Short mmCIF file of C-alpha atoms in Angstrom, two decimals:
data_model
loop_
_atom_site.label_atom_id
_atom_site.label_comp_id
_atom_site.label_asym_id
_atom_site.label_seq_id
_atom_site.Cartn_x
_atom_site.Cartn_y
_atom_site.Cartn_z
CA MET D 1 0.00 0.00 0.00
CA THR D 2 1.35 3.42 -0.92
CA PHE D 3 0.22 6.69 0.62
CA THR D 4 0.27 9.56 -1.85
CA PRO D 5 -0.83 12.80 -0.15
CA GLU D 6 -2.30 15.64 -2.20
CA THR D 7 0.15 17.94 -3.93
CA GLY D 8 1.70 20.41 -1.51
CA LEU D 9 1.13 18.34 1.61
CA HIS D 10 4.29 16.95 3.15
CA PRO D 11 3.26 14.32 4.00
CA GLY D 12 -0.07 15.79 5.04
CA GLN D 13 1.00 16.53 8.60
CA ASP D 14 1.30 20.29 8.11
CA ALA D 15 -2.21 20.50 6.65
CA PHE D 16 -3.53 18.27 9.43
CA ARG D 17 -2.07 20.49 12.14
CA GLU D 18 -3.22 23.71 10.46
CA HIS D 19 -6.69 22.76 9.26
CA GLY D 20 -7.46 19.73 11.42
CA PHE D 21 -7.78 17.30 8.53
CA VAL D 22 -6.07 16.01 5.41
CA VAL D 23 -7.15 13.93 2.43
CA LEU D 24 -4.75 11.22 1.30
CA ARG D 25 -5.40 10.29 -2.31
CA ASN D 26 -5.23 6.76 -3.75
CA VAL D 27 -4.38 5.09 -0.46
CA ILE D 28 -5.55 1.78 -1.93
CA ASP D 29 -5.85 0.85 -5.59
CA SER D 30 -9.08 0.10 -7.45
CA ALA D 31 -8.76 -3.69 -7.26
CA HIS D 32 -8.24 -3.56 -3.49
CA VAL D 33 -11.14 -1.11 -3.12
CA SER D 34 -13.41 -3.45 -5.08
CA SER D 35 -12.54 -6.48 -2.95
CA LEU D 36 -13.08 -4.56 0.30
CA ARG D 37 -16.37 -3.08 -0.93
CA VAL D 38 -17.72 -6.48 -1.99
CA ARG D 39 -16.77 -7.98 1.37
CA LEU D 40 -18.32 -5.12 3.35
CA GLU D 41 -21.54 -5.31 1.34
CA ALA D 42 -21.72 -9.06 1.98
CA LEU D 43 -21.28 -8.53 5.71
CA LEU D 44 -23.91 -5.77 5.84
CA GLY D 45 -26.43 -7.63 3.70
CA PRO D 46 -29.08 -6.05 1.46
CA VAL D 47 -30.17 -2.47 2.05
CA SER D 48 -33.39 -2.51 4.05
CA VAL D 49 -36.47 -0.46 3.19
CA PRO D 50 -36.98 1.87 4.89
CA SER D 51 -33.27 2.31 5.62
CA PRO D 52 -31.81 3.60 8.89
CA ALA D 53 -29.91 6.89 8.69
CA GLN D 54 -26.68 4.88 8.96
CA GLU D 55 -25.56 1.28 9.41
CA VAL D 56 -22.49 0.48 11.52
CA LEU D 57 -20.66 -2.86 11.62
CA PRO D 58 -18.49 -2.83 14.77
CA ARG D 59 -15.04 -4.39 15.16
CA ILE D 60 -14.56 -4.55 11.41
CA VAL D 61 -10.89 -5.53 11.75
CA GLU D 62 -11.97 -8.85 13.26
CA LEU D 63 -14.29 -9.73 10.38
CA ASP D 64 -11.73 -9.99 7.57
CA ALA D 65 -7.93 -9.99 7.53
CA ARG D 66 -7.95 -7.41 4.73
CA PHE D 67 -9.62 -4.86 6.99
CA ALA D 68 -7.09 -5.60 9.73
CA ASP D 69 -4.21 -5.26 7.27
CA LEU D 70 -5.43 -1.79 6.36
CA ALA D 71 -5.64 -0.67 9.99
CA MET D 72 -2.16 -2.09 10.66
CA SER D 73 -0.45 -0.78 7.52
CA SER D 74 2.97 0.61 8.37
CA GLU D 75 2.42 3.81 6.36
CA LEU D 76 -0.80 4.68 8.19
CA LEU D 77 0.56 3.82 11.62
CA THR D 78 3.74 5.80 10.98
CA MET D 79 1.78 8.92 10.09
CA VAL D 80 -0.65 8.55 12.98
CA SER D 81 2.23 7.86 15.40
CA ASP D 82 4.04 10.97 14.18
CA LEU D 83 0.94 13.09 14.74
CA LEU D 84 0.14 11.63 18.17
CA ARG D 85 3.87 11.44 19.00
CA THR D 86 3.40 7.93 20.34
CA PRO D 87 2.29 4.53 19.04
CA PRO D 88 -1.53 4.66 18.89
CA LEU D 89 -4.31 2.58 20.36
CA LEU D 90 -6.97 1.39 17.92
CA ALA D 91 -9.91 2.48 20.08
CA CYS D 92 -12.60 1.62 17.56
CA SER D 93 -13.11 0.28 14.04
CA TYR D 94 -16.26 -0.20 12.02
CA GLY D 95 -17.69 -0.61 8.57
CA HIS D 96 -20.23 2.01 7.55
CA ARG D 97 -23.05 2.29 5.05
CA LYS D 98 -25.21 5.32 4.40
CA ALA D 99 -28.06 4.18 2.20
CA PRO D 100 -29.55 6.33 -0.55
CA GLY D 101 -32.23 8.79 0.50
CA THR D 102 -31.19 8.89 4.16
CA PRO D 103 -30.90 12.10 6.23
CA ALA D 104 -27.87 13.36 8.12
CA HIS D 105 -27.36 11.17 11.18
CA THR D 106 -25.44 13.79 13.22
CA GLY D 107 -25.19 17.54 13.55
CA PRO D 108 -21.98 19.59 13.97
CA HIS D 109 -19.90 18.25 16.84
CA SER D 110 -16.46 17.46 18.25
CA ASP D 111 -15.82 13.83 19.16
CA VAL D 112 -13.86 14.74 22.29
CA ALA D 113 -15.30 18.02 23.60
CA HIS D 114 -17.23 16.08 26.26
CA LEU D 115 -13.94 14.83 27.77
CA GLN D 116 -13.36 17.33 30.54
CA GLY D 117 -10.02 18.52 31.94
CA ILE D 118 -8.17 18.46 28.60
CA PRO D 119 -7.31 21.65 26.64
CA HIS D 120 -8.49 20.17 23.36
CA HIS D 121 -7.55 23.27 21.35
CA ALA D 122 -3.92 22.54 22.24
CA SER D 123 -4.03 18.75 22.44
CA LEU D 124 -4.44 15.74 20.21
CA VAL D 125 -5.94 12.74 21.97
CA MET D 126 -7.65 11.02 19.05
CA ILE D 127 -7.51 10.82 15.24
CA LYS D 128 -10.27 9.47 12.98
CA ALA D 129 -9.53 7.87 9.63
CA MET D 130 -12.13 7.02 7.00
CA VAL D 131 -11.32 5.03 3.87
CA ALA D 132 -13.86 5.62 1.10
CA LEU D 133 -14.95 2.43 -0.66
CA THR D 134 -17.28 4.40 -2.93
CA ALA D 135 -16.83 7.86 -4.40
CA VAL D 136 -18.09 10.64 -2.13
CA GLY D 137 -19.61 13.50 -4.08
CA PRO D 138 -21.72 16.49 -3.02
CA ASP D 139 -24.99 14.55 -2.96
CA ASN D 140 -24.23 11.20 -1.33
CA GLY D 141 -23.46 12.20 2.23
CA PRO D 142 -19.99 13.75 2.35
CA THR D 143 -18.54 14.60 5.75
CA GLU D 144 -18.66 18.37 6.32
CA VAL D 145 -15.79 19.85 8.33
CA LEU D 146 -15.05 23.27 9.78
CA PRO D 147 -11.33 23.79 9.03
CA GLY D 148 -9.33 25.14 11.95
CA SER D 149 -12.07 24.48 14.51
CA HIS D 150 -9.90 21.93 16.31
CA ARG D 151 -7.76 24.74 17.71
CA THR D 152 -9.83 27.93 17.62
CA HIS D 153 -13.37 29.24 17.47
CA GLY D 154 -12.33 31.62 14.69
CA ALA D 155 -12.54 28.84 12.14
CA GLU D 156 -12.86 28.98 8.38
CA GLU D 157 -16.03 28.36 6.37
CA PRO D 158 -17.31 24.75 6.39
CA ILE D 159 -16.45 22.53 3.45
CA ARG D 160 -17.76 19.16 2.29
CA VAL D 161 -14.95 16.67 1.75
CA MET D 162 -15.16 14.99 -1.66
CA LEU D 163 -13.38 11.67 -2.08
CA ASP D 164 -12.67 9.13 -4.77
CA ALA D 165 -12.93 5.46 -3.88
CA GLY D 166 -9.60 4.53 -2.30
CA ASP D 167 -8.99 7.96 -0.72
CA MET D 168 -8.65 8.45 3.03
CA LEU D 169 -9.92 11.31 5.17
CA LEU D 170 -7.84 11.78 8.32
CA PHE D 171 -9.06 14.30 10.89
CA HIS D 172 -8.45 15.62 14.41
CA ALA D 173 -11.16 14.35 16.76
CA ASN D 174 -11.72 17.89 18.11
CA LEU D 175 -12.50 19.17 14.61
CA GLN D 176 -16.10 20.30 14.28
CA HIS D 177 -17.71 18.04 11.69
CA THR D 178 -21.08 16.67 10.71
CA ALA D 179 -22.72 14.04 8.57
CA THR D 180 -24.84 15.17 5.62
CA ALA D 181 -27.78 13.60 3.83
CA ASN D 182 -27.33 11.04 1.10
CA ALA D 183 -29.60 12.46 -1.59
CA SER D 184 -28.19 10.17 -4.29
CA SER D 185 -29.44 6.82 -5.56
CA GLU D 186 -26.35 4.91 -4.35
CA SER D 187 -25.09 3.84 -0.94
CA ARG D 188 -21.97 5.42 0.50
CA LEU D 189 -19.61 2.78 1.92
CA GLY D 190 -16.52 3.28 4.05
CA LEU D 191 -14.23 1.92 6.74
CA TRP D 192 -13.61 3.91 9.91
CA PHE D 193 -10.65 3.60 12.28
CA VAL D 194 -10.25 5.62 15.49
CA PHE D 195 -6.67 5.97 16.73
CA ALA D 196 -6.11 7.30 20.25
CA GLN D 197 -3.43 8.01 22.80
CA PRO D 198 -2.43 4.63 24.29
CA TRP D 199 -3.57 5.61 27.80
CA MET D 200 -7.17 5.89 26.60
CA ARG D 201 -9.66 3.03 26.77
CA ILE D 202 -11.02 1.04 23.84
CA PHE D 203 -14.59 2.13 23.17
CA PRO D 204 -17.18 0.00 25.01
CA GLY D 205 -18.38 -2.77 22.73
CA TYR D 206 -15.26 -2.55 20.54
CA GLU D 207 -12.91 -4.57 22.73
CA PHE D 208 -10.84 -7.10 20.78
CA GLY D 209 -11.82 -10.74 21.02
CA ALA D 210 -9.41 -13.30 22.45
CA ASP D 211 -9.26 -15.32 19.22
CA PHE D 212 -8.42 -12.21 17.18
CA LEU D 213 -5.64 -11.20 19.57
CA ALA D 214 -4.24 -14.72 19.52
CA ALA D 215 -4.12 -14.60 15.72
CA GLN D 216 -2.11 -11.35 15.88
CA ARG D 217 0.67 -12.76 18.08
CA PRO D 218 3.12 -13.36 15.19
CA ARG D 219 2.66 -9.80 13.92
CA ILE D 220 3.02 -8.37 17.42
CA ALA D 221 6.20 -10.40 17.94
CA ALA D 222 7.61 -8.96 14.72
CA ASP D 223 6.53 -5.40 15.60
CA PRO D 224 6.14 -4.85 19.37
CA LYS D 225 4.57 -1.41 18.80
CA LEU D 226 1.42 -3.26 17.78
CA ARG D 227 0.97 -4.09 21.46
CA HIS D 228 -0.11 -0.48 21.91
CA LEU D 229 -2.50 -0.73 18.96
CA PHE D 230 -4.41 -3.56 20.61
CA GLY D 231 -4.26 -2.21 24.17
CA LEU D 232 -1.78 -4.87 25.32
CA ALA D 233 1.04 -2.54 26.41
CA ASP D 234 1.36 -0.56 29.63
CA PRO D 235 1.20 3.09 28.52
CA TYR D 236 2.68 4.19 31.85
CA ALA D 237 5.76 1.98 31.67
CA THR D 238 9.05 3.89 31.79
#
């Protein structure tokens, strides 16, 4: 897998720190996108009528090795580690479908503002990454972000993030963002990974299963930093 940030971003970290988000183009190629999309659709099953505003498939990394490989890719973990300045914890992962004709399922919000005692405008406790498995245009539910809102109330105008299939949106969890309606005739499909400081807890209901962790032992032995990713390391060890 090769990460190829947009022109002028080096390697996207400056834009992330300034604006609170970055789009990484062509993170996975079309053949890989197709295989992941087919697998996610099979796991989700047919679109129901009427459809819920969103469908979430928790612990997606445990449902197919290809999803886990994406979350554990060295390029992604290197960038996230550089931004967090420590090996991350994978606090949550899920597959996502927003069916056609469904309304926005959230309003503008920060994912961490409710965590008290932390100066979020000057901190980075969590990063969200979304890999688009379908193109995200203006009508099929793009994520809307308020650039700069992760660090100041004097933010820029909101923008809707357009993606091609295989692109990744990476954003600061304190960035004000919102879902939008899918007014198109096609579902929007994506994979979401939440990377956090290793002293945080895995989200309730997203704890890794014993069989999955046992299957990761060879990879963890080869790369001990993965212990942090799965919540197996002591973040307070000196």
